[in-house]
Coordinates of C-alpha atoms in Angstrom, one line a residue:
M28 CA -14.5 30.5 0.6
T29 CA -16.4 27.3 0.0
D30 CA -19.5 25.7 1.8
R31 CA -19.6 22.0 2.3
L32 CA -23.1 20.3 2.6
I33 CA -23.6 16.6 3.4
V34 CA -26.2 14.5 1.6
A35 CA -27.2 11.7 4.1
G36 CA -28.0 8.3 3.1
D37 CA -26.5 4.8 2.9
E38 CA -23.5 6.2 1.3
P39 CA -23.3 9.9 2.4
Y40 CA -21.6 12.3 0.0
E41 CA -20.2 15.9 0.1
V42 CA -21.4 18.9 -2.1
V43 CA -18.6 21.6 -2.4
V44 CA -19.9 25.1 -3.2
G45 CA -17.9 28.1 -3.9
A46 CA -15.9 30.0 -6.4
G47 CA -12.8 28.0 -7.4
A48 CA -14.3 24.8 -5.8
L49 CA -13.0 22.8 -8.9
S50 CA -9.5 22.8 -7.2
Q51 CA -10.8 20.3 -4.6
L52 CA -12.0 17.6 -7.1
A53 CA -8.7 15.6 -6.8
A54 CA -9.4 15.3 -3.0
L55 CA -12.7 13.5 -3.8
V56 CA -11.2 10.9 -6.0
P57 CA -10.6 7.7 -4.1
S58 CA -6.9 6.5 -3.9
D59 CA -7.9 3.1 -5.7
V60 CA -9.1 4.9 -8.9
R61 CA -6.9 4.3 -11.9
R62 CA -9.0 5.5 -14.8
V63 CA -11.4 8.5 -15.1
A64 CA -13.8 8.9 -17.8
V65 CA -15.1 12.4 -18.0
V66 CA -18.5 12.7 -19.7
H67 CA -19.0 16.3 -21.2
Q68 CA -20.2 18.4 -24.2
A69 CA -18.1 20.4 -26.5
A70 CA -19.0 23.7 -24.9
V71 CA -17.3 22.9 -21.6
E72 CA -14.1 21.4 -23.1
H73 CA -12.1 24.1 -21.2
V74 CA -13.4 22.7 -17.8
V75 CA -12.4 19.1 -18.8
D76 CA -8.9 20.6 -19.4
D77 CA -9.0 21.9 -15.9
V78 CA -10.2 18.5 -14.6
E79 CA -7.4 16.6 -16.5
T80 CA -4.8 19.0 -15.1
A81 CA -6.1 18.5 -11.6
L82 CA -5.8 14.6 -12.0
S83 CA -2.7 14.8 -14.1
G84 CA -0.1 12.0 -13.4
R85 CA -2.5 10.3 -10.9
V86 CA -5.0 8.6 -13.3
D87 CA -5.5 7.9 -16.9
V88 CA -8.2 10.3 -18.2
L89 CA -10.8 9.3 -21.0
R90 CA -12.8 11.9 -22.5
I91 CA -16.4 10.9 -23.7
E92 CA -18.1 13.9 -25.6
V93 CA -21.8 13.8 -25.8
P94 CA -24.4 15.8 -27.9
D95 CA -25.5 19.2 -26.7
G96 CA -28.7 19.7 -24.5
E97 CA -31.2 16.7 -24.1
G98 CA -29.7 15.1 -27.2
A99 CA -27.1 13.7 -24.8
K100 CA -29.9 11.6 -23.1
S101 CA -30.4 8.8 -25.6
A102 CA -29.9 5.1 -25.5
A103 CA -27.4 5.5 -28.5
V104 CA -25.3 7.9 -26.6
V105 CA -25.2 5.6 -23.6
I106 CA -24.4 2.5 -25.7
A107 CA -21.5 4.5 -27.4
A108 CA -20.3 5.4 -24.0
W109 CA -20.3 1.7 -22.8
D110 CA -18.4 0.9 -25.8
S111 CA -15.7 3.5 -24.9
L112 CA -15.5 2.1 -21.3
A113 CA -15.1 -1.3 -22.4
A114 CA -12.3 -0.5 -24.9
S115 CA -10.5 1.4 -22.2
G116 CA -10.8 -1.5 -19.7
F117 CA -12.7 0.3 -17.2
T118 CA -13.3 -1.8 -13.8
R119 CA -15.6 -1.4 -10.8
T120 CA -12.9 0.5 -9.0
D121 CA -12.8 3.4 -11.8
L122 CA -14.7 6.6 -11.8
L123 CA -16.8 8.7 -14.1
V124 CA -17.0 12.5 -13.7
G125 CA -19.9 14.4 -15.2
V126 CA -19.0 17.8 -16.5
G127 CA -21.9 20.1 -17.9
G128 CA -25.4 20.8 -17.6
G129 CA -28.3 18.8 -16.3
A130 CA -28.5 16.6 -19.2
V131 CA -24.8 15.6 -18.8
T132 CA -25.1 14.9 -15.2
D133 CA -28.3 13.0 -15.9
V134 CA -26.7 10.7 -18.6
A135 CA -23.2 10.4 -16.8
G136 CA -25.1 9.2 -13.7
F137 CA -27.0 6.7 -15.6
I138 CA -23.8 5.4 -17.5
A139 CA -22.2 5.0 -14.1
A140 CA -25.3 3.3 -12.7
T141 CA -25.4 0.7 -15.5
W142 CA -21.8 0.0 -16.3
L143 CA -20.7 -3.2 -14.3
R144 CA -24.0 -2.7 -12.4
G145 CA -22.7 0.5 -10.8
I146 CA -19.5 2.4 -10.7
R147 CA -18.7 5.8 -8.8
V148 CA -19.5 9.2 -10.3
I149 CA -18.5 12.6 -9.3
Q150 CA -20.7 15.5 -10.8
V151 CA -19.2 18.7 -11.7
P152 CA -22.2 20.9 -12.9
T153 CA -21.5 24.0 -15.0
T154 CA -25.0 25.4 -15.0
L155 CA -27.2 27.0 -12.4
L156 CA -30.0 24.4 -13.1
A157 CA -27.6 21.5 -12.5
M158 CA -25.9 22.9 -9.4
V159 CA -29.1 23.2 -7.6
D160 CA -31.2 20.4 -9.0
A161 CA -29.9 17.7 -11.5
A162 CA -26.3 16.9 -10.1
I163 CA -27.7 16.3 -6.5
G164 CA -29.8 13.5 -5.3
G165 CA -28.8 10.6 -7.5
K166 CA -31.8 10.5 -10.1
T167 CA -30.2 9.5 -13.3
G168 CA -31.8 8.9 -16.7
I169 CA -32.3 9.2 -20.4
N170 CA -35.5 10.2 -22.5
V171 CA -37.4 8.1 -24.8
S172 CA -40.0 8.8 -27.4
A173 CA -42.7 8.5 -24.8
G174 CA -41.4 11.1 -22.4
K175 CA -38.6 12.6 -20.4
N176 CA -36.5 10.6 -17.9
L177 CA -38.7 7.5 -18.3
V178 CA -35.7 5.1 -18.2
G179 CA -33.2 5.7 -15.5
A180 CA -31.9 4.4 -12.0
F181 CA -31.2 6.0 -8.6
H182 CA -27.4 6.1 -8.3
P183 CA -26.1 8.8 -5.8
P184 CA -22.8 10.3 -6.7
A185 CA -19.6 10.1 -4.7
G186 CA -19.4 13.8 -4.5
V187 CA -20.4 17.1 -6.2
I188 CA -18.4 20.1 -6.9
C189 CA -20.3 23.4 -7.5
D190 CA -17.9 25.9 -8.8
L191 CA -19.7 29.1 -8.9
S192 CA -17.1 30.8 -11.1
L193 CA -18.1 28.5 -14.0
L194 CA -21.5 30.4 -13.8
D195 CA -19.8 33.6 -15.1
S196 CA -19.6 32.4 -18.7
L197 CA -23.0 30.9 -18.7
P198 CA -25.4 32.5 -21.2
R199 CA -27.8 34.8 -19.5
A200 CA -30.9 32.8 -20.7
D201 CA -29.4 29.6 -19.5
Y202 CA -28.7 31.1 -16.0
V203 CA -32.1 32.7 -15.7
A204 CA -33.8 29.4 -16.6
G205 CA -32.0 27.8 -13.8
L206 CA -33.5 30.3 -11.3
A207 CA -36.9 28.5 -11.8
E208 CA -35.7 25.6 -9.6
V209 CA -34.5 28.0 -7.1
V210 CA -37.9 29.9 -6.9
K211 CA -39.5 26.4 -6.6
V212 CA -37.5 25.7 -3.5
G213 CA -38.5 29.0 -2.1
F214 CA -42.1 28.2 -2.3
I215 CA -42.1 24.5 -1.2
A216 CA -39.4 24.9 1.7
D217 CA -37.4 28.1 2.1
P218 CA -39.3 31.2 1.7
K219 CA -36.2 33.3 2.5
I220 CA -35.1 32.5 -1.1
L221 CA -38.1 34.5 -2.3
D222 CA -37.3 37.4 0.0
L223 CA -33.7 37.6 -1.4
I224 CA -34.8 37.6 -4.9
E225 CA -37.6 40.1 -4.4
S226 CA -35.0 42.4 -2.7
D227 CA -33.0 42.5 -5.8
P228 CA -34.5 40.6 -8.8
V229 CA -32.0 42.2 -11.2
G230 CA -29.1 41.1 -9.2
A231 CA -30.7 37.7 -8.7
S232 CA -30.9 37.2 -12.5
S233 CA -27.1 37.3 -12.6
P234 CA -24.2 35.1 -11.3
A235 CA -22.6 38.5 -10.1
G236 CA -25.6 39.3 -7.9
Q237 CA -24.9 39.9 -4.3
H238 CA -27.0 36.9 -3.2
T239 CA -25.9 34.3 -5.8
A240 CA -23.9 32.2 -3.2
A241 CA -26.8 32.2 -0.7
L242 CA -29.4 31.2 -3.3
V243 CA -27.4 28.4 -4.5
V244 CA -26.4 27.2 -1.0
R245 CA -30.0 27.5 0.3
S246 CA -31.4 25.5 -2.6
I247 CA -28.8 22.8 -2.4
A248 CA -29.4 22.5 1.4
V249 CA -33.2 21.9 0.9
K250 CA -32.6 19.3 -1.9
A251 CA -29.7 17.6 0.3
A252 CA -32.2 17.4 3.2
V253 CA -35.0 15.9 1.1
V254 CA -33.0 13.2 -0.8
G255 CA -30.9 12.4 1.9
A256 CA -34.0 11.2 3.8
D257 CA -35.8 9.8 0.8
L258 CA -33.5 8.5 -2.2
R259 CA -36.1 6.7 -4.0
E260 CA -39.3 9.0 -3.6
A261 CA -40.9 6.3 -1.5
D262 CA -41.4 7.7 2.2
A263 CA -43.4 10.4 3.9
V264 CA -40.6 12.3 5.2
G265 CA -38.9 15.9 4.6
P266 CA -40.6 19.3 4.2
G267 CA -44.4 18.8 4.1
G268 CA -44.2 15.1 4.8
L269 CA -44.1 14.3 1.2
G270 CA -40.5 13.1 0.8
R271 CA -38.6 13.5 -2.5
E272 CA -41.9 13.9 -4.3
I273 CA -42.1 17.6 -2.9
L274 CA -39.5 18.5 -5.6
N275 CA -41.9 17.7 -8.4
Y276 CA -43.6 20.8 -7.6
G277 CA -44.5 22.5 -11.1
H278 CA -43.0 19.5 -12.8
T279 CA -46.1 17.6 -14.2
L280 CA -46.9 20.4 -16.7
A281 CA -43.3 21.1 -17.3
H282 CA -42.5 17.7 -18.4
A283 CA -45.5 17.7 -20.7
I284 CA -44.3 21.0 -22.3
E285 CA -40.8 19.7 -22.9
K286 CA -42.2 16.6 -24.6
R287 CA -44.6 18.7 -26.8
E288 CA -41.6 20.8 -27.8
N289 CA -39.3 17.9 -28.6
F290 CA -37.2 18.9 -25.5
G291 CA -36.4 22.2 -27.4
W292 CA -37.5 24.3 -24.5
R293 CA -35.1 24.8 -21.6
H294 CA -36.2 22.8 -18.7
G295 CA -36.3 25.8 -16.3
D296 CA -38.5 27.8 -18.7
A297 CA -41.0 24.9 -18.8
V298 CA -40.9 24.7 -14.9
S299 CA -41.6 28.4 -14.6
V300 CA -44.8 27.9 -16.5
G301 CA -45.3 24.6 -14.5
L302 CA -45.1 26.6 -11.2
V303 CA -47.6 29.1 -12.2
F304 CA -50.0 26.3 -13.4
A305 CA -49.5 24.6 -10.1
A306 CA -50.1 27.7 -8.0
A307 CA -53.3 28.2 -10.1
L308 CA -54.4 24.6 -9.6
S309 CA -53.8 25.1 -5.8
A310 CA -55.9 28.2 -5.7
R311 CA -58.7 26.8 -7.8
A312 CA -58.9 23.7 -5.6
G313 CA -59.4 26.1 -2.7
I314 CA -56.3 25.2 -1.1
L315 CA -54.1 28.2 -1.6
D316 CA -54.8 31.9 -1.1
T317 CA -54.8 34.0 -4.3
E318 CA -52.1 36.3 -2.9
C319 CA -49.6 33.5 -2.7
A320 CA -50.6 32.2 -5.9
A321 CA -50.2 35.4 -7.8
R322 CA -46.8 35.7 -6.1
H323 CA -45.6 33.0 -8.4
R324 CA -46.0 34.9 -11.5
T325 CA -44.6 38.2 -10.0
V326 CA -41.4 36.5 -8.9
L327 CA -40.9 34.6 -12.0
E328 CA -41.6 37.4 -14.3
S329 CA -39.3 39.8 -12.3
L330 CA -36.5 37.4 -13.2
G331 CA -37.5 37.3 -17.0
L332 CA -38.9 33.7 -16.9
P333 CA -41.9 32.7 -19.1
T334 CA -45.3 32.2 -17.3
S335 CA -47.5 31.3 -20.1
Y336 CA -47.7 28.6 -23.1
V337 CA -49.8 27.9 -26.2
A338 CA -53.7 28.1 -25.6
D339 CA -54.7 25.3 -27.8
A340 CA -52.0 22.7 -26.5
W341 CA -53.9 21.5 -23.5
P342 CA -55.3 18.3 -25.0
E343 CA -51.8 17.2 -26.1
L344 CA -50.2 18.3 -22.7
R345 CA -53.1 16.4 -20.7
A346 CA -52.4 13.3 -22.6
A347 CA -48.6 13.7 -22.0
M348 CA -49.2 13.9 -18.3
S349 CA -51.0 10.5 -18.2
V350 CA -47.5 9.0 -18.7
D351 CA -45.6 11.2 -16.3
K352 CA -43.6 9.4 -13.5
K353 CA -45.8 10.9 -10.8
T354 CA -48.9 9.2 -12.1
R355 CA -50.0 6.2 -10.2
G356 CA -52.0 3.7 -12.3
A357 CA -54.7 6.0 -14.0
T358 CA -54.6 8.6 -11.2
L359 CA -52.6 11.9 -11.7
R360 CA -50.9 13.4 -8.8
F361 CA -50.0 17.0 -8.5
V362 CA -47.8 18.7 -5.9
V363 CA -49.7 21.6 -4.7
L364 CA -49.4 24.2 -2.0
E365 CA -51.5 25.1 1.0
G366 CA -49.3 28.0 1.7
L367 CA -45.6 29.0 1.9
A368 CA -43.5 25.9 2.6
R369 CA -46.7 23.8 3.0
A370 CA -47.1 21.3 0.3
R371 CA -49.4 18.2 -0.3
I372 CA -50.6 15.9 -3.0
L373 CA -53.7 16.6 -4.9
S374 CA -54.7 13.2 -6.6
D375 CA -57.0 12.7 -9.5
P376 CA -58.4 16.4 -9.8
D377 CA -61.3 17.0 -11.8
P378 CA -60.5 17.6 -15.4
E379 CA -62.6 20.9 -15.5
L380 CA -60.4 22.1 -12.7
L381 CA -57.3 21.2 -14.4
E382 CA -58.3 23.0 -17.7
A383 CA -59.4 26.1 -15.7
A384 CA -56.0 26.2 -14.2
Y385 CA -54.3 25.8 -17.4
L386 CA -56.4 28.7 -18.8
E387 CA -54.4 30.9 -16.5
V388 CA -51.2 30.2 -18.2
A389 CA -52.6 30.0 -21.8
Q390 CA -51.7 32.7 -24.1

């Protein structure tokens, strides 16, 4: 069985979710496509084989392998991909397919957005993190020395295939890291997600859990609703009236941690720490009750996610947050909570307040 969710916008697209959903990829490829370039990492070569089989005899398939993890998201990788597309004669009616985790869907989307000023891309996420977050919404980008995702473009995909059977071979640590984004959605928009996790945290931490499909579909549904109404993070729409910015809950500190770790930390692990920090900031600002703030740590730790970071890292992290994409001029902006599914922006918080909140995640 599969679920189909529509992401609205100027060019609506479909997200197909379910075990075996990859079999429906060919149906999403427009009839005028003659060449398909599959951007992927070595670890998912077997999935690329299935993609090529599904498209066999219909189109010419070019494989573009990129480095593992965040190493895929560099200007050098993008330039090499452009050269491959040029050598293969890719035109505006051809198609990219991104197969892999969030780093791959980010860079594949960016390559598609920039080649000939924009060609179509279908995303086939193979990790939980990519399924519920990176592959949906059209945010694409690469990293530079100053920070993560500072160079990019908004380029919605032509479709997304979330084949839940691909999660079965995902390393446990990677699967659990992806749950941080699921937990985030639970706090900002859909508390039922938290109830499902708390009813069976052991099951939730495995793709074989009884609620896996529900957690993935509910998370995607929230993101689809938000990004469908506010592609470019510009309008006060969606849950909490924040528009797409609501999805940044926990991410300001998370991105700073990733930069300090030279992108060696899993994104979801950094988000987990960032969520606890954001909850502590909300509580210390007198916005969020202490019980809801404490629930963040309890839920995340029940899944095996980290909730603390290096104590003496604060000055470096604070400096990194100054160049975060959510900063406006010299003003830091944090998504905070007033309660379950009630988010708002806290602008330019007092430095002592920020440091006090960080002390709650310092180890």
